[in-house]
Amino acid sequence: MQKITTALVALTLSLFALNASAQNVVEQGTSIGSVGVGMDYRTYDGHSSGVFTLSGAYDYGLAGYLWDDNSALTLGGYLSASSWKYSNSVTFGPRLGLHYHFIPQLDTYVSLILAYSHTTWRDEYKTQKHSSAGGFDWGGHLGVRYMFQPTIGMFAEVGYGISLLNIGVSFKF
């Protein structure tokens, strides 16, 4: 029994040693693409309803080791599309992220987005009358990404501007 306990302790310590030498999720030169589905609420004619949003994001590591070994800065882009009742929306723009790694596989971040959003809609009686509008807006997210493989992970974001909640898969390349 003592040999098994000693072997388990040695194995556990070696795993911690491997994790301690692992690289951060985001460093200078790192590229990460993410695909997700989000949830937002829209109001039309006094009625609110949940709206699903499909999104894609790209983050490129501009700088690592900003104030310590666990911080990084990224710049990338964001694209989302949603459809609700009588309207369709597309949003895209640049995304700036500040990342901090508490443990090697866990990336926590805050991102800011300056986005252009274009929406088309028709009246509720489904006539041929269509309208559209577009404009700039901003958004922000708090996010967490866990890389369970060196190149594949999961993420979750909560925020303002694009969607309230966004979850999906990330790919590091």
PDB file of C-alpha atoms in Angstrom:
ATOM      1  CA  MET A   1       0.000   0.000   0.000  1.00  0.00           C
ATOM      2  CA  GLN A   2       2.851   2.362   0.811  1.00  0.00           C
ATOM      3  CA  LYS A   3       4.412   1.761  -2.633  1.00  0.00           C
ATOM      4  CA  ILE A   4       1.127   2.638  -4.352  1.00  0.00           C
ATOM      5  CA  THR A   5       0.787   5.823  -2.270  1.00  0.00           C
ATOM      6  CA  THR A   6       4.375   6.815  -3.051  1.00  0.00           C
ATOM      7  CA  ALA A   7       3.813   6.179  -6.768  1.00  0.00           C
ATOM      8  CA  LEU A   8       0.620   8.281  -6.768  1.00  0.00           C
ATOM      9  CA  VAL A   9       2.354  11.147  -4.967  1.00  0.00           C
ATOM     10  CA  ALA A  10       5.266  11.005  -7.432  1.00  0.00           C
ATOM     11  CA  LEU A  11       2.860  10.971 -10.389  1.00  0.00           C
ATOM     12  CA  THR A  12       0.889  13.922  -8.996  1.00  0.00           C
ATOM     13  CA  LEU A  13       4.064  15.946  -8.397  1.00  0.00           C
ATOM     14  CA  SER A  14       5.315  15.216 -11.923  1.00  0.00           C
ATOM     15  CA  LEU A  15       1.990  16.401 -13.388  1.00  0.00           C
ATOM     16  CA  PHE A  16       2.284  19.646 -11.428  1.00  0.00           C
ATOM     17  CA  ALA A  17       5.839  20.035 -12.716  1.00  0.00           C
ATOM     18  CA  LEU A  18       4.611  19.584 -16.302  1.00  0.00           C
ATOM     19  CA  ASN A  19       1.866  22.167 -15.777  1.00  0.00           C
ATOM     20  CA  ALA A  20       4.289  24.635 -14.231  1.00  0.00           C
ATOM     21  CA  SER A  21       6.483  24.562 -17.351  1.00  0.00           C
ATOM     22  CA  ALA A  22       3.566  24.748 -19.805  1.00  0.00           C
ATOM     23  CA  GLN A  23       3.079  27.883 -21.874  1.00  0.00           C
ATOM     24  CA  ASN A  24       0.249  30.348 -21.451  1.00  0.00           C
ATOM     25  CA  VAL A  25      -2.758  30.020 -23.736  1.00  0.00           C
ATOM     26  CA  VAL A  26      -2.080  33.440 -25.335  1.00  0.00           C
ATOM     27  CA  GLU A  27       1.401  34.802 -25.987  1.00  0.00           C
ATOM     28  CA  GLN A  28       2.935  37.074 -28.597  1.00  0.00           C
ATOM     29  CA  GLY A  29       2.297  35.570 -32.042  1.00  0.00           C
ATOM     30  CA  THR A  30      -0.481  33.220 -30.896  1.00  0.00           C
ATOM     31  CA  SER A  31      -3.556  32.894 -33.156  1.00  0.00           C
ATOM     32  CA  ILE A  32      -6.886  31.710 -31.744  1.00  0.00           C
ATOM     33  CA  GLY A  33     -10.134  31.342 -33.665  1.00  0.00           C
ATOM     34  CA  SER A  34     -13.445  30.845 -31.901  1.00  0.00           C
ATOM     35  CA  VAL A  35     -16.914  29.832 -33.055  1.00  0.00           C
ATOM     36  CA  GLY A  36     -19.873  30.183 -30.732  1.00  0.00           C
ATOM     37  CA  VAL A  37     -23.556  30.583 -30.150  1.00  0.00           C
ATOM     38  CA  GLY A  38     -24.933  33.400 -28.042  1.00  0.00           C
ATOM     39  CA  MET A  39     -28.141  34.484 -26.366  1.00  0.00           C
ATOM     40  CA  ASP A  40     -29.542  38.000 -26.313  1.00  0.00           C
ATOM     41  CA  TYR A  41     -32.929  39.600 -25.685  1.00  0.00           C
ATOM     42  CA  ARG A  42     -34.750  41.832 -28.153  1.00  0.00           C
ATOM     43  CA  THR A  43     -37.933  43.827 -27.769  1.00  0.00           C
ATOM     44  CA  TYR A  44     -40.465  44.290 -30.563  1.00  0.00           C
ATOM     45  CA  ASP A  45     -43.878  45.863 -30.088  1.00  0.00           C
ATOM     46  CA  GLY A  46     -43.513  45.700 -26.311  1.00  0.00           C
ATOM     47  CA  HIS A  47     -42.686  41.977 -26.268  1.00  0.00           C
ATOM     48  CA  SER A  48     -39.263  40.642 -25.292  1.00  0.00           C
ATOM     49  CA  SER A  49     -37.874  37.384 -26.537  1.00  0.00           C
ATOM     50  CA  GLY A  50     -34.607  35.454 -26.557  1.00  0.00           C
ATOM     51  CA  VAL A  51     -32.507  35.628 -29.716  1.00  0.00           C
ATOM     52  CA  PHE A  52     -29.778  33.182 -30.719  1.00  0.00           C
ATOM     53  CA  THR A  53     -26.625  34.695 -32.185  1.00  0.00           C
ATOM     54  CA  LEU A  54     -23.966  32.827 -34.175  1.00  0.00           C
ATOM     55  CA  SER A  55     -20.507  34.313 -33.808  1.00  0.00           C
ATOM     56  CA  GLY A  56     -16.918  33.976 -34.884  1.00  0.00           C
ATOM     57  CA  ALA A  57     -13.864  35.670 -33.430  1.00  0.00           C
ATOM     58  CA  TYR A  58     -10.157  35.803 -34.168  1.00  0.00           C
ATOM     59  CA  ASP A  59      -7.502  36.906 -31.661  1.00  0.00           C
ATOM     60  CA  TYR A  60      -3.818  37.478 -32.462  1.00  0.00           C
ATOM     61  CA  GLY A  61      -1.293  37.867 -29.638  1.00  0.00           C
ATOM     62  CA  LEU A  62       0.262  41.329 -30.036  1.00  0.00           C
ATOM     63  CA  ALA A  63       2.300  41.255 -26.847  1.00  0.00           C
ATOM     64  CA  GLY A  64       2.951  38.896 -23.976  1.00  0.00           C
ATOM     65  CA  TYR A  65       4.380  39.531 -20.539  1.00  0.00           C
ATOM     66  CA  LEU A  66       2.809  42.982 -20.171  1.00  0.00           C
ATOM     67  CA  TRP A  67       3.218  43.412 -16.424  1.00  0.00           C
ATOM     68  CA  ASP A  68       4.152  39.832 -15.495  1.00  0.00           C
ATOM     69  CA  ASP A  69       4.603  36.416 -17.096  1.00  0.00           C
ATOM     70  CA  ASN A  70       0.841  35.717 -17.181  1.00  0.00           C
ATOM     71  CA  SER A  71      -0.540  38.733 -19.066  1.00  0.00           C
ATOM     72  CA  ALA A  72      -1.051  39.290 -22.801  1.00  0.00           C
ATOM     73  CA  LEU A  73      -2.678  41.697 -25.263  1.00  0.00           C
ATOM     74  CA  THR A  74      -4.552  40.579 -28.406  1.00  0.00           C
ATOM     75  CA  LEU A  75      -6.068  42.269 -31.421  1.00  0.00           C
ATOM     76  CA  GLY A  76      -8.491  40.549 -33.742  1.00  0.00           C
ATOM     77  CA  GLY A  77     -11.924  40.647 -35.246  1.00  0.00           C
ATOM     78  CA  TYR A  78     -15.499  39.698 -34.448  1.00  0.00           C
ATOM     79  CA  LEU A  79     -18.427  38.660 -36.647  1.00  0.00           C
ATOM     80  CA  SER A  80     -21.954  37.735 -35.551  1.00  0.00           C
ATOM     81  CA  ALA A  81     -25.305  37.107 -37.195  1.00  0.00           C
ATOM     82  CA  SER A  82     -28.778  36.820 -35.739  1.00  0.00           C
ATOM     83  CA  SER A  83     -32.328  36.493 -36.985  1.00  0.00           C
ATOM     84  CA  TRP A  84     -35.416  37.346 -34.943  1.00  0.00           C
ATOM     85  CA  LYS A  85     -39.066  37.605 -35.904  1.00  0.00           C
ATOM     86  CA  TYR A  86     -38.986  40.067 -38.810  1.00  0.00           C
ATOM     87  CA  SER A  87     -35.358  41.197 -38.697  1.00  0.00           C
ATOM     88  CA  ASN A  88     -31.857  39.981 -39.547  1.00  0.00           C
ATOM     89  CA  SER A  89     -28.678  41.469 -38.145  1.00  0.00           C
ATOM     90  CA  VAL A  90     -24.971  41.233 -39.001  1.00  0.00           C
ATOM     91  CA  THR A  91     -22.304  42.758 -36.770  1.00  0.00           C
ATOM     92  CA  PHE A  92     -18.550  42.913 -37.368  1.00  0.00           C
ATOM     93  CA  GLY A  93     -15.526  44.858 -36.226  1.00  0.00           C
ATOM     94  CA  PRO A  94     -12.159  44.843 -34.474  1.00  0.00           C
ATOM     95  CA  ARG A  95     -11.729  43.313 -31.027  1.00  0.00           C
ATOM     96  CA  LEU A  96      -9.042  44.198 -28.458  1.00  0.00           C
ATOM     97  CA  GLY A  97      -8.414  41.785 -25.578  1.00  0.00           C
ATOM     98  CA  LEU A  98      -6.467  41.869 -22.334  1.00  0.00           C
ATOM     99  CA  HIS A  99      -5.695  38.335 -21.088  1.00  0.00           C
ATOM    100  CA  TYR A 100      -4.480  36.939 -17.785  1.00  0.00           C
ATOM    101  CA  HIS A 101      -3.555  33.317 -17.058  1.00  0.00           C
ATOM    102  CA  PHE A 102      -4.113  32.071 -13.519  1.00  0.00           C
ATOM    103  CA  ILE A 103      -3.189  28.506 -14.463  1.00  0.00           C
ATOM    104  CA  PRO A 104      -1.517  27.393 -17.731  1.00  0.00           C
ATOM    105  CA  GLN A 105      -4.603  26.045 -19.560  1.00  0.00           C
ATOM    106  CA  LEU A 106      -7.014  28.741 -18.293  1.00  0.00           C
ATOM    107  CA  ASP A 107      -7.234  32.059 -20.143  1.00  0.00           C
ATOM    108  CA  THR A 108      -9.332  34.801 -18.545  1.00  0.00           C
ATOM    109  CA  TYR A 109      -9.871  37.984 -20.526  1.00  0.00           C
ATOM    110  CA  VAL A 110     -11.760  41.192 -21.041  1.00  0.00           C
ATOM    111  CA  SER A 111     -12.419  42.310 -24.619  1.00  0.00           C
ATOM    112  CA  LEU A 112     -13.658  45.530 -26.172  1.00  0.00           C
ATOM    113  CA  ILE A 113     -15.322  45.610 -29.582  1.00  0.00           C
ATOM    114  CA  LEU A 114     -15.991  48.552 -31.889  1.00  0.00           C
ATOM    115  CA  ALA A 115     -18.586  47.130 -34.251  1.00  0.00           C
ATOM    116  CA  TYR A 116     -20.589  48.076 -37.287  1.00  0.00           C
ATOM    117  CA  SER A 117     -24.052  46.568 -37.181  1.00  0.00           C
ATOM    118  CA  HIS A 118     -26.429  46.315 -40.132  1.00  0.00           C
ATOM    119  CA  THR A 119     -30.059  45.285 -39.646  1.00  0.00           C
ATOM    120  CA  THR A 120     -32.797  44.639 -42.189  1.00  0.00           C
ATOM    121  CA  TRP A 121     -36.451  44.173 -41.307  1.00  0.00           C
ATOM    122  CA  ARG A 122     -39.925  43.956 -42.807  1.00  0.00           C
ATOM    123  CA  ASP A 123     -43.313  44.703 -41.336  1.00  0.00           C
ATOM    124  CA  GLU A 124     -45.131  41.987 -39.424  1.00  0.00           C
ATOM    125  CA  TYR A 125     -47.713  41.476 -42.166  1.00  0.00           C
ATOM    126  CA  LYS A 126     -44.929  40.126 -44.430  1.00  0.00           C
ATOM    127  CA  THR A 127     -45.501  42.578 -47.225  1.00  0.00           C
ATOM    128  CA  GLN A 128     -42.688  43.461 -49.583  1.00  0.00           C
ATOM    129  CA  LYS A 129     -41.881  46.589 -47.573  1.00  0.00           C
ATOM    130  CA  HIS A 130     -38.286  46.181 -46.332  1.00  0.00           C
ATOM    131  CA  SER A 131     -36.124  48.637 -44.428  1.00  0.00           C
ATOM    132  CA  SER A 132     -32.546  48.632 -43.271  1.00  0.00           C
ATOM    133  CA  ALA A 133     -30.265  50.607 -41.021  1.00  0.00           C
ATOM    134  CA  GLY A 134     -26.678  50.444 -39.903  1.00  0.00           C
ATOM    135  CA  GLY A 135     -24.371  52.134 -37.491  1.00  0.00           C
ATOM    136  CA  PHE A 136     -21.415  51.845 -35.188  1.00  0.00           C
ATOM    137  CA  ASP A 137     -21.683  50.578 -31.655  1.00  0.00           C
ATOM    138  CA  TRP A 138     -19.366  49.172 -29.019  1.00  0.00           C
ATOM    139  CA  GLY A 139     -19.435  46.106 -26.841  1.00  0.00           C
ATOM    140  CA  GLY A 140     -17.440  44.448 -24.116  1.00  0.00           C
ATOM    141  CA  HIS A 141     -17.045  40.950 -22.731  1.00  0.00           C
ATOM    142  CA  LEU A 142     -15.611  39.147 -19.759  1.00  0.00           C
ATOM    143  CA  GLY A 143     -14.483  35.744 -20.892  1.00  0.00           C
ATOM    144  CA  VAL A 144     -12.847  32.511 -19.871  1.00  0.00           C
ATOM    145  CA  ARG A 145     -11.251  29.954 -22.176  1.00  0.00           C
ATOM    146  CA  TYR A 146     -10.047  26.523 -21.096  1.00  0.00           C
ATOM    147  CA  MET A 147      -7.756  24.623 -23.471  1.00  0.00           C
ATOM    148  CA  PHE A 148      -8.255  20.923 -22.732  1.00  0.00           C
ATOM    149  CA  GLN A 149      -5.893  20.057 -25.630  1.00  0.00           C
ATOM    150  CA  PRO A 150      -2.981  22.197 -26.890  1.00  0.00           C
ATOM    151  CA  THR A 151      -5.043  23.338 -29.901  1.00  0.00           C
ATOM    152  CA  ILE A 152      -8.704  22.879 -28.839  1.00  0.00           C
ATOM    153  CA  GLY A 153     -10.657  24.464 -26.014  1.00  0.00           C
ATOM    154  CA  MET A 154     -13.999  25.820 -24.867  1.00  0.00           C
ATOM    155  CA  PHE A 155     -14.927  29.418 -24.044  1.00  0.00           C
ATOM    156  CA  ALA A 156     -17.715  31.358 -22.354  1.00  0.00           C
ATOM    157  CA  GLU A 157     -18.300  35.114 -22.460  1.00  0.00           C
ATOM    158  CA  VAL A 158     -20.749  37.424 -20.734  1.00  0.00           C
ATOM    159  CA  GLY A 159     -21.079  40.996 -21.832  1.00  0.00           C
ATOM    160  CA  TYR A 160     -22.772  43.918 -23.451  1.00  0.00           C
ATOM    161  CA  GLY A 161     -23.264  45.035 -27.026  1.00  0.00           C
ATOM    162  CA  ILE A 162     -23.240  41.832 -29.047  1.00  0.00           C
ATOM    163  CA  SER A 163     -24.808  39.151 -26.866  1.00  0.00           C
ATOM    164  CA  LEU A 164     -25.365  38.681 -23.161  1.00  0.00           C
ATOM    165  CA  LEU A 165     -23.962  35.147 -23.107  1.00  0.00           C
ATOM    166  CA  ASN A 166     -21.753  33.448 -25.667  1.00  0.00           C
ATOM    167  CA  ILE A 167     -20.316  29.897 -25.506  1.00  0.00           C
ATOM    168  CA  GLY A 168     -18.380  27.846 -27.995  1.00  0.00           C
ATOM    169  CA  VAL A 169     -15.187  26.193 -29.173  1.00  0.00           C
ATOM    170  CA  SER A 170     -11.733  27.751 -29.648  1.00  0.00           C
ATOM    171  CA  PHE A 171      -8.937  26.571 -31.937  1.00  0.00           C
ATOM    172  CA  LYS A 172      -5.321  27.587 -31.430  1.00  0.00           C
ATOM    173  CA  PHE A 173      -3.193  27.594 -34.571  1.00  0.00           C
TER     174      PHE A 173
END
